[in-house]
Coordinates of C-alpha atoms in Angstrom, one line a residue:
Chain A
M145 CA -4.5 22.8 -27.6
I146 CA -1.4 21.1 -26.1
P147 CA -2.7 21.4 -22.4
Q148 CA -6.0 19.8 -23.4
L149 CA -4.1 17.0 -25.2
L150 CA -1.9 16.4 -22.1
D151 CA -4.9 16.4 -19.7
G152 CA -6.9 14.1 -22.0
T153 CA -4.0 11.6 -22.2
L154 CA -3.6 11.8 -18.4
V155 CA -7.3 11.0 -17.8
L156 CA -7.2 8.1 -20.3
V157 CA -4.0 6.6 -18.8
V158 CA -5.3 7.0 -15.2
V159 CA -8.5 5.1 -16.1
V160 CA -6.7 2.4 -18.0
L161 CA -4.1 1.9 -15.3
A162 CA -6.8 1.8 -12.5
W163 CA -8.6 -0.9 -14.5
R164 CA -5.3 -2.8 -15.0
A165 CA -4.3 -2.5 -11.4
L166 CA -7.6 -4.1 -10.3
N167 CA -7.7 -6.8 -12.9
D168 CA -4.2 -7.9 -13.6
R169 CA -3.7 -11.6 -13.1
D170 CA -0.2 -11.1 -12.0
L171 CA -0.6 -9.5 -8.6
F172 CA 2.9 -8.2 -8.4
R173 CA 2.4 -6.3 -11.7
G174 CA -0.9 -5.1 -10.4
V175 CA 0.9 -3.5 -7.4
I176 CA 3.4 -1.8 -9.7
E177 CA 0.5 -0.5 -11.8
F178 CA -1.1 0.8 -8.6
I179 CA 2.1 2.7 -7.8
A180 CA 2.3 4.1 -11.3
L181 CA -1.4 5.1 -11.0
G182 CA -0.6 7.0 -7.8
L183 CA 2.2 9.0 -9.5
L184 CA -0.1 9.9 -12.4
L185 CA -2.8 10.9 -10.0
A186 CA -0.3 13.2 -8.4
M187 CA 0.3 14.7 -11.8
A188 CA -3.5 15.1 -12.2
W189 CA -3.6 17.0 -8.9
L190 CA -0.8 19.2 -10.1
R191 CA -2.8 20.0 -13.3
L192 CA -5.7 20.9 -11.0
R193 CA -3.3 23.3 -9.3
A194 CA -3.5 21.4 -6.0
P195 CA 0.3 20.8 -5.2
D196 CA -0.4 20.0 -1.6
L197 CA -2.6 17.1 -2.6
A198 CA -0.1 16.1 -5.3
L199 CA 2.7 15.8 -2.7
A200 CA 0.5 13.8 -0.4
E201 CA -0.7 11.5 -3.1
A202 CA 2.8 10.8 -4.4
A203 CA 4.3 10.2 -1.0
V204 CA 1.5 8.5 0.9
G205 CA -0.9 7.2 -1.8
S206 CA 1.7 5.9 -4.2
G207 CA 5.0 5.4 -2.3
L208 CA 4.0 4.2 1.2
T209 CA 0.7 2.5 0.3
G210 CA 2.6 0.8 -2.5
A211 CA 5.2 -0.5 -0.1
L212 CA 2.4 -1.7 2.3
I213 CA 0.7 -3.6 -0.4
L214 CA 4.0 -5.1 -1.6
S215 CA 4.8 -6.3 1.9
A216 CA 1.2 -7.7 2.2
L217 CA 1.7 -9.6 -1.1
V218 CA 5.0 -11.1 0.1
R219 CA 3.3 -12.2 3.3
M220 CA 0.4 -13.7 1.4
R221 CA 2.7 -15.7 -0.9
R222 CA 4.7 -16.9 2.1
R223 CA 1.5 -18.1 3.8
E224 CA 0.3 -19.7 0.6
Q225 CA 3.5 -21.6 0.3
A226 CA 3.3 -22.8 3.9
A227 CA -0.3 -23.9 3.3
A228 CA 0.6 -25.7 0.1
G229 CA 3.4 -27.5 2.0
Q230 CA 1.0 -28.7 4.7
T231 CA -2.0 -29.9 2.7
A232 CA -1.5 -31.5 -0.7
G233 CA -5.2 -31.4 -1.9
G234 CA -7.3 -28.3 -1.1
A235 CA -10.8 -28.8 0.3
T236 CA -12.5 -26.1 -1.9
G237 CA -12.3 -26.6 -5.6
P238 CA -11.2 -23.8 -7.9
R239 CA -14.7 -23.5 -9.3
G240 CA -16.3 -22.7 -6.0
E241 CA -13.7 -20.2 -5.2
A242 CA -14.1 -18.5 -8.6
R243 CA -17.9 -18.3 -8.1
G244 CA -17.4 -16.7 -4.7
K245 CA -15.0 -14.2 -6.2
N246 CA -17.5 -13.3 -8.9
H247 CA -20.2 -12.8 -6.3
S248 CA -18.1 -10.5 -4.2
R249 CA -17.0 -8.6 -7.3
M250 CA -20.6 -8.0 -8.3
V251 CA -21.4 -6.8 -4.8
L252 CA -18.3 -4.5 -4.8
G253 CA -19.2 -3.3 -8.3
A254 CA -22.8 -2.5 -7.2
L255 CA -21.6 -0.7 -4.1
S256 CA -19.1 1.3 -6.2
L257 CA -21.8 2.3 -8.7
A258 CA -24.2 3.3 -5.8
M259 CA -21.4 5.4 -4.3
L260 CA -20.8 7.0 -7.7
G261 CA -24.5 7.7 -8.0
I262 CA -24.6 9.3 -4.6
L263 CA -21.5 11.4 -5.3
A264 CA -22.9 12.5 -8.8
W265 CA -26.2 13.4 -7.2
A266 CA -24.4 15.4 -4.5
A267 CA -22.3 17.2 -7.0
L268 CA -25.2 17.9 -9.4
S269 CA -27.4 19.2 -6.5
L270 CA -24.9 21.8 -5.6
P271 CA -25.8 25.3 -6.8
A272 CA -24.1 25.9 -10.1
K273 CA -22.5 29.2 -9.0
S274 CA -21.6 29.0 -5.4
P275 CA -19.0 31.2 -3.8
G276 CA -18.1 28.5 -1.3
L277 CA -16.0 29.3 1.7
T278 CA -12.9 30.3 -0.3
A279 CA -13.4 34.0 -0.1
E280 CA -14.2 33.9 3.7
A281 CA -11.2 31.7 4.4
L282 CA -8.9 33.9 2.3
A283 CA -10.2 37.0 4.1
R284 CA -9.3 35.5 7.5
L285 CA -5.9 34.2 6.3
P286 CA -3.9 37.1 8.0
D287 CA -5.3 36.0 11.3
S288 CA -4.4 32.3 10.9
G289 CA -0.7 32.7 11.6
V290 CA 0.4 31.2 8.2
T291 CA 0.2 32.4 4.6
N292 CA -0.5 29.0 3.0
P293 CA -4.3 28.7 2.8
V294 CA -4.2 24.9 2.9
T295 CA -2.2 24.9 6.2
A296 CA -4.4 27.6 7.5
V297 CA -7.5 25.4 7.0
L298 CA -5.8 22.2 8.2
L299 CA -4.2 23.6 11.4
N300 CA -6.4 26.6 12.3
F301 CA -9.8 26.9 10.7
R302 CA -10.5 23.2 10.7
A303 CA -7.8 22.0 13.2
Y304 CA -10.4 19.8 14.8
D305 CA -10.5 17.5 11.7
T306 CA -6.7 17.2 11.6
L307 CA -6.7 16.3 15.3
L308 CA -9.1 13.5 14.6
E309 CA -7.1 12.4 11.6
I310 CA -4.0 12.0 13.7
G311 CA -6.1 10.1 16.2
V312 CA -7.2 7.8 13.4
L313 CA -3.5 7.1 12.5
L314 CA -2.8 6.3 16.2
L315 CA -5.8 3.9 16.3
A316 CA -4.6 2.2 13.1
I317 CA -1.2 1.4 14.5
V318 CA -2.7 0.3 17.9
G319 CA -5.0 -2.0 16.0
V320 CA -2.2 -3.5 13.9
W321 CA 0.0 -3.9 17.0
A322 CA -2.8 -5.6 18.9
L323 CA -3.4 -8.1 16.1
R324 CA 0.0 -9.6 15.5
R325 CA 3.7 -9.5 15.9
G326 CA 5.6 -7.8 13.1
D327 CA 7.8 -9.7 10.6
W328 CA 11.3 -8.6 10.4
P329 CA 12.0 -7.5 6.8
A330 CA 14.9 -9.8 5.9
A331 CA 18.1 -8.0 4.7
D332 CA 21.5 -9.4 4.3
L333 CA 23.8 -6.6 5.3
R334 CA 26.8 -7.9 3.4
E335 CA 24.8 -7.7 0.2
R336 CA 23.6 -4.3 0.9
L337 CA 26.9 -2.5 1.2
L338 CA 26.0 -0.1 -1.6
L339 CA 22.6 0.6 -0.1
L340 CA 24.2 1.4 3.2
S341 CA 26.7 3.8 1.6
L342 CA 23.7 5.5 -0.1
L343 CA 21.6 5.6 3.1
R344 CA 24.5 7.1 5.1
W345 CA 23.9 10.5 3.5
V346 CA 20.3 10.0 2.2
L347 CA 18.8 9.4 5.6
P348 CA 20.0 12.6 7.2
L349 CA 19.0 14.4 4.0
L350 CA 15.5 13.0 4.2
A351 CA 15.2 14.1 7.9
V352 CA 16.3 17.6 6.9
G353 CA 13.8 17.4 4.0
A354 CA 11.0 16.5 6.4
G355 CA 11.8 19.5 8.6
Y356 CA 12.0 21.7 5.5
L357 CA 8.6 20.6 4.3
L358 CA 7.2 21.2 7.8
W359 CA 8.7 24.7 7.9
I360 CA 7.8 25.7 4.3
G361 CA 4.2 24.4 4.9
A362 CA 3.4 27.8 6.6
S363 CA 3.8 29.7 3.3
A364 CA 3.9 27.1 0.4
P365 CA 2.8 23.5 -0.3
G366 CA 4.0 21.2 2.4
G367 CA 3.3 20.5 6.0
A368 CA 3.2 17.7 8.6
F369 CA 1.7 15.0 6.4
Q370 CA 4.1 15.5 3.5
G371 CA 7.1 15.8 5.9
G372 CA 5.8 12.8 7.9
A373 CA 5.6 10.8 4.7
L374 CA 9.2 11.7 3.9
L375 CA 10.2 10.6 7.4
A376 CA 8.3 7.4 7.0
G377 CA 10.1 6.7 3.8
A378 CA 13.4 7.2 5.6
L379 CA 12.3 4.9 8.4
L380 CA 11.3 2.3 5.8
L381 CA 14.7 2.4 4.1
A382 CA 16.4 2.1 7.5
L383 CA 14.2 -0.9 8.4
L384 CA 14.8 -2.6 5.1
S385 CA 18.6 -2.2 5.4
G386 CA 18.6 -3.4 9.0
L387 CA 19.7 0.0 10.4
G388 CA 16.4 0.5 12.3
K389 CA 16.8 -2.6 14.6
R390 CA 18.4 -0.9 17.5
L391 CA 16.0 2.0 17.3
L392 CA 13.0 -0.4 17.4
W393 CA 14.0 -2.0 20.7
R394 CA 13.8 1.2 22.5
E395 CA 10.1 0.6 22.9
R396 CA 9.2 3.4 25.2
L397 CA 10.8 6.0 22.9
I398 CA 8.8 4.6 19.9
R399 CA 5.5 4.6 21.8
T400 CA 6.1 8.1 23.0
G401 CA 6.8 9.2 19.4
L402 CA 3.7 7.5 18.1
T403 CA 1.4 9.3 20.6
L404 CA 3.2 12.6 20.6
G405 CA 1.0 14.1 17.9
V406 CA -2.3 13.4 19.6
L407 CA -0.8 14.3 23.0
V408 CA 0.6 17.7 21.9
F409 CA -2.5 18.5 19.8
G410 CA -4.8 17.5 22.6
V411 CA -2.9 19.4 25.3
A412 CA -2.7 22.5 23.0
G413 CA -6.5 22.2 22.4
A414 CA -7.1 22.1 26.2
V415 CA -4.8 24.9 27.0
A416 CA -6.3 27.1 24.2
L417 CA -9.7 26.2 25.6
G418 CA -8.7 27.5 29.1
W419 CA -7.0 30.6 27.6
T420 CA -9.3 31.8 24.9
G421 CA -12.5 29.9 25.7
G422 CA -12.6 28.1 22.3
L423 CA -11.3 24.5 21.6
L424 CA -8.2 24.9 19.4
Q425 CA -8.8 28.6 19.1
Y426 CA -5.3 29.9 19.4
P427 CA -4.5 33.2 21.2
T428 CA -4.5 36.2 18.9
G429 CA -1.2 36.9 17.2
Q430 CA 0.5 33.6 18.4
A431 CA -1.2 31.2 16.0
G432 CA 1.9 30.7 13.9
A433 CA 4.0 29.4 16.8
W434 CA 1.1 27.2 18.1
I435 CA 0.7 25.7 14.6
L436 CA 4.4 25.0 14.3
V437 CA 4.7 23.2 17.6
I438 CA 1.6 21.1 16.9
E439 CA 2.8 20.3 13.4
A440 CA 6.2 19.3 14.6
A441 CA 4.7 16.8 17.0
A442 CA 2.3 15.5 14.4
L443 CA 5.3 15.1 11.9
V444 CA 7.0 12.7 14.3
S445 CA 3.9 10.7 14.9
I446 CA 2.9 10.5 11.3
G447 CA 6.4 9.5 10.2
L448 CA 6.7 6.8 12.8
T449 CA 3.1 5.5 12.3
L450 CA 3.3 5.3 8.5
G451 CA 6.8 3.8 8.6
L452 CA 6.1 1.2 11.3
L453 CA 2.8 0.0 9.7
Y454 CA 5.1 -1.7 7.2
L455 CA 6.2 -4.2 9.8
G456 CA 2.6 -5.5 9.9
G457 CA 2.6 -5.8 13.7
R458 CA 4.3 -4.8 16.9
P459 CA 8.1 -4.9 16.8
E460 CA 9.4 -7.5 19.2
E461 CA 12.7 -9.1 19.8
K462 CA 12.8 -12.6 18.6
Chain B
M150 CA 11.9 34.8 -26.5
S151 CA 15.0 35.6 -24.6
F152 CA 18.4 34.0 -25.3
L153 CA 18.1 31.9 -22.0
D154 CA 14.6 30.6 -23.0
F155 CA 16.0 29.6 -26.4
L156 CA 18.9 27.8 -24.8
S157 CA 16.6 26.1 -22.4
A158 CA 14.4 24.9 -25.2
L159 CA 17.4 23.7 -27.1
L160 CA 18.5 21.6 -24.1
L161 CA 15.1 20.0 -23.9
V162 CA 15.7 18.4 -27.3
P163 CA 18.5 16.0 -26.2
A164 CA 16.6 15.4 -22.9
L165 CA 13.6 14.2 -25.0
F166 CA 15.9 12.1 -27.2
F167 CA 17.5 10.3 -24.3
F168 CA 14.1 9.7 -22.6
V169 CA 12.7 8.3 -25.8
A170 CA 15.8 6.2 -26.3
G171 CA 15.6 4.8 -22.8
T172 CA 11.9 3.9 -23.1
V173 CA 12.4 2.2 -26.5
A174 CA 15.3 0.2 -25.0
L175 CA 13.1 -0.8 -22.0
L176 CA 10.5 -2.1 -24.4
R177 CA 12.9 -3.7 -27.0
F178 CA 16.0 -5.0 -25.2
P179 CA 16.1 -8.7 -24.7
D180 CA 16.9 -9.2 -21.0
L181 CA 16.8 -7.6 -17.6
Y182 CA 20.4 -6.6 -17.5
S183 CA 20.4 -4.7 -20.7
R184 CA 17.1 -3.0 -19.9
L185 CA 18.5 -1.9 -16.5
H186 CA 21.5 -0.5 -18.2
A187 CA 19.4 1.4 -20.7
L188 CA 17.0 2.8 -18.0
T189 CA 19.7 3.9 -15.6
K190 CA 22.0 5.4 -18.2
A191 CA 19.8 7.0 -20.8
D192 CA 17.1 8.3 -18.5
N193 CA 19.6 9.8 -16.1
V194 CA 21.3 11.7 -18.9
G195 CA 17.9 12.8 -20.2
L196 CA 16.9 14.0 -16.7
G197 CA 20.2 15.8 -16.5
F198 CA 19.5 17.8 -19.7
A199 CA 15.9 18.5 -18.5
V200 CA 17.3 19.7 -15.1
L201 CA 19.8 22.0 -16.9
A202 CA 17.0 23.4 -19.1
L203 CA 14.8 24.1 -16.0
M204 CA 17.8 25.6 -14.2
L205 CA 18.0 28.3 -16.9
R206 CA 14.4 29.2 -16.2
A207 CA 14.8 29.1 -12.4
E208 CA 13.8 32.3 -10.6
N209 CA 16.6 32.3 -8.0
G210 CA 19.6 30.4 -6.8
V211 CA 17.6 28.3 -4.3
E212 CA 15.6 26.8 -7.2
V213 CA 18.8 26.0 -9.0
F214 CA 20.1 24.3 -5.9
K215 CA 16.9 22.3 -5.4
L216 CA 17.0 21.1 -9.1
A217 CA 20.6 20.0 -8.7
L218 CA 19.7 18.2 -5.5
I219 CA 16.8 16.4 -7.3
W220 CA 19.1 15.2 -10.0
G221 CA 21.8 14.1 -7.6
L222 CA 19.2 12.1 -5.5
V223 CA 17.8 10.5 -8.6
L224 CA 21.3 9.6 -9.9
A225 CA 22.3 8.0 -6.6
A226 CA 19.0 6.2 -6.0
S227 CA 18.7 4.8 -9.5
S228 CA 22.2 3.5 -9.6
T229 CA 21.8 1.9 -6.2
V230 CA 18.5 0.3 -7.1
C231 CA 19.9 -0.8 -10.4
F232 CA 22.7 -2.6 -8.6
L233 CA 20.3 -4.2 -6.1
I234 CA 18.0 -5.5 -8.8
G235 CA 20.9 -6.7 -10.9
Q236 CA 22.5 -8.5 -7.9
E237 CA 19.2 -10.2 -7.0
A238 CA 18.9 -11.3 -10.6
V239 CA 22.4 -12.8 -10.5
R240 CA 21.6 -14.5 -7.2
R241 CA 18.5 -16.1 -8.8
G242 CA 20.7 -17.4 -11.6
L243 CA 19.3 -15.3 -14.4
K244 CA 21.7 -15.7 -17.4
P245 CA 22.6 -12.5 -19.4
W246 CA 21.4 -12.6 -23.0
T247 CA 24.1 -13.3 -25.6
R248 CA 23.8 -13.5 -29.4
Q249 CA 24.2 -17.3 -29.2
S250 CA 21.4 -18.0 -26.8
P251 CA 17.9 -18.6 -28.4

């Protein structure tokens, strides 16, 4: 009875929060509601017994995405203020704007409904009792080099997908860097003395935590994405407190770190192709070591990419 | 129910009390400073009791250590964030609530 009550409340609050996050007039409050929504979604994943997803949702979906949207909000307000200072009377009236907003909302709503229909159709057209690939994947688990089935799928059985995902992350940061120069998050160091004294021991702890998540990913929930998110959080804290400045000016080092994941993954794929004849088909008995090396490189790239996206552009000395 | 389980359940009662108290204070207190005070004090004590309760149910020493680490991190982070928010509020000239003010 109590678990059902908890799940029911969770579903209800998630739906209400999602609605509020989309419709709140106060954009700042909307962002906070979005972050809270992410945390509750992580709890929902936990209730569905998917702790890997819960970790990723809490760290990436709620924490880092929340920080990204917050920084976008700050930039938007700054631009609005600058625009308001330049022109006293706007060209487009508020009514025209509202109508345009309504139209785009209707289009978005229709698209979402269509998507929902397609997904519902796809879910309903599945055979009711399907064994899926679970049994097969679990049967081959001893060959995968790890004991956590999620990591086995991500880094061995479907390693190709993960390679492409890390490629997408690289493309994202390249795109952002090509578009504009990053803003420096303003921080007055004298006012942040307490923050600095916290960061002095929290940052090393976060780095150790990222490594721990990477290592534990072989046998328990964790892995490169969760560890990378932790690393990105550490980087973000460092940037906000002004500690990351000197690091960012070592451009070559940063660029190497950003591409490391794709490079190592790609080279590993090529070497494995020459060795065993299959792309990303690791040599028998050595899969665990291969996965660890690839994940370590991916961890660095994921952490740097997610953390540096916050700057909203390429870091440059002013 | 073993003695440890009973003790663990007993510790969850004050944990719940402090969390509820902190939440009520967040909703009912008049200004930012008092709300910050309530959140960072009451909730951290509540979390402390919850962590103690969970420690009694932990399977090994590593789990106890991890739980202690979580509590320490939350304590340090929330007091730092409380300080930063409070300082920013002072900088913006937000007056603390007093009985005289309307």
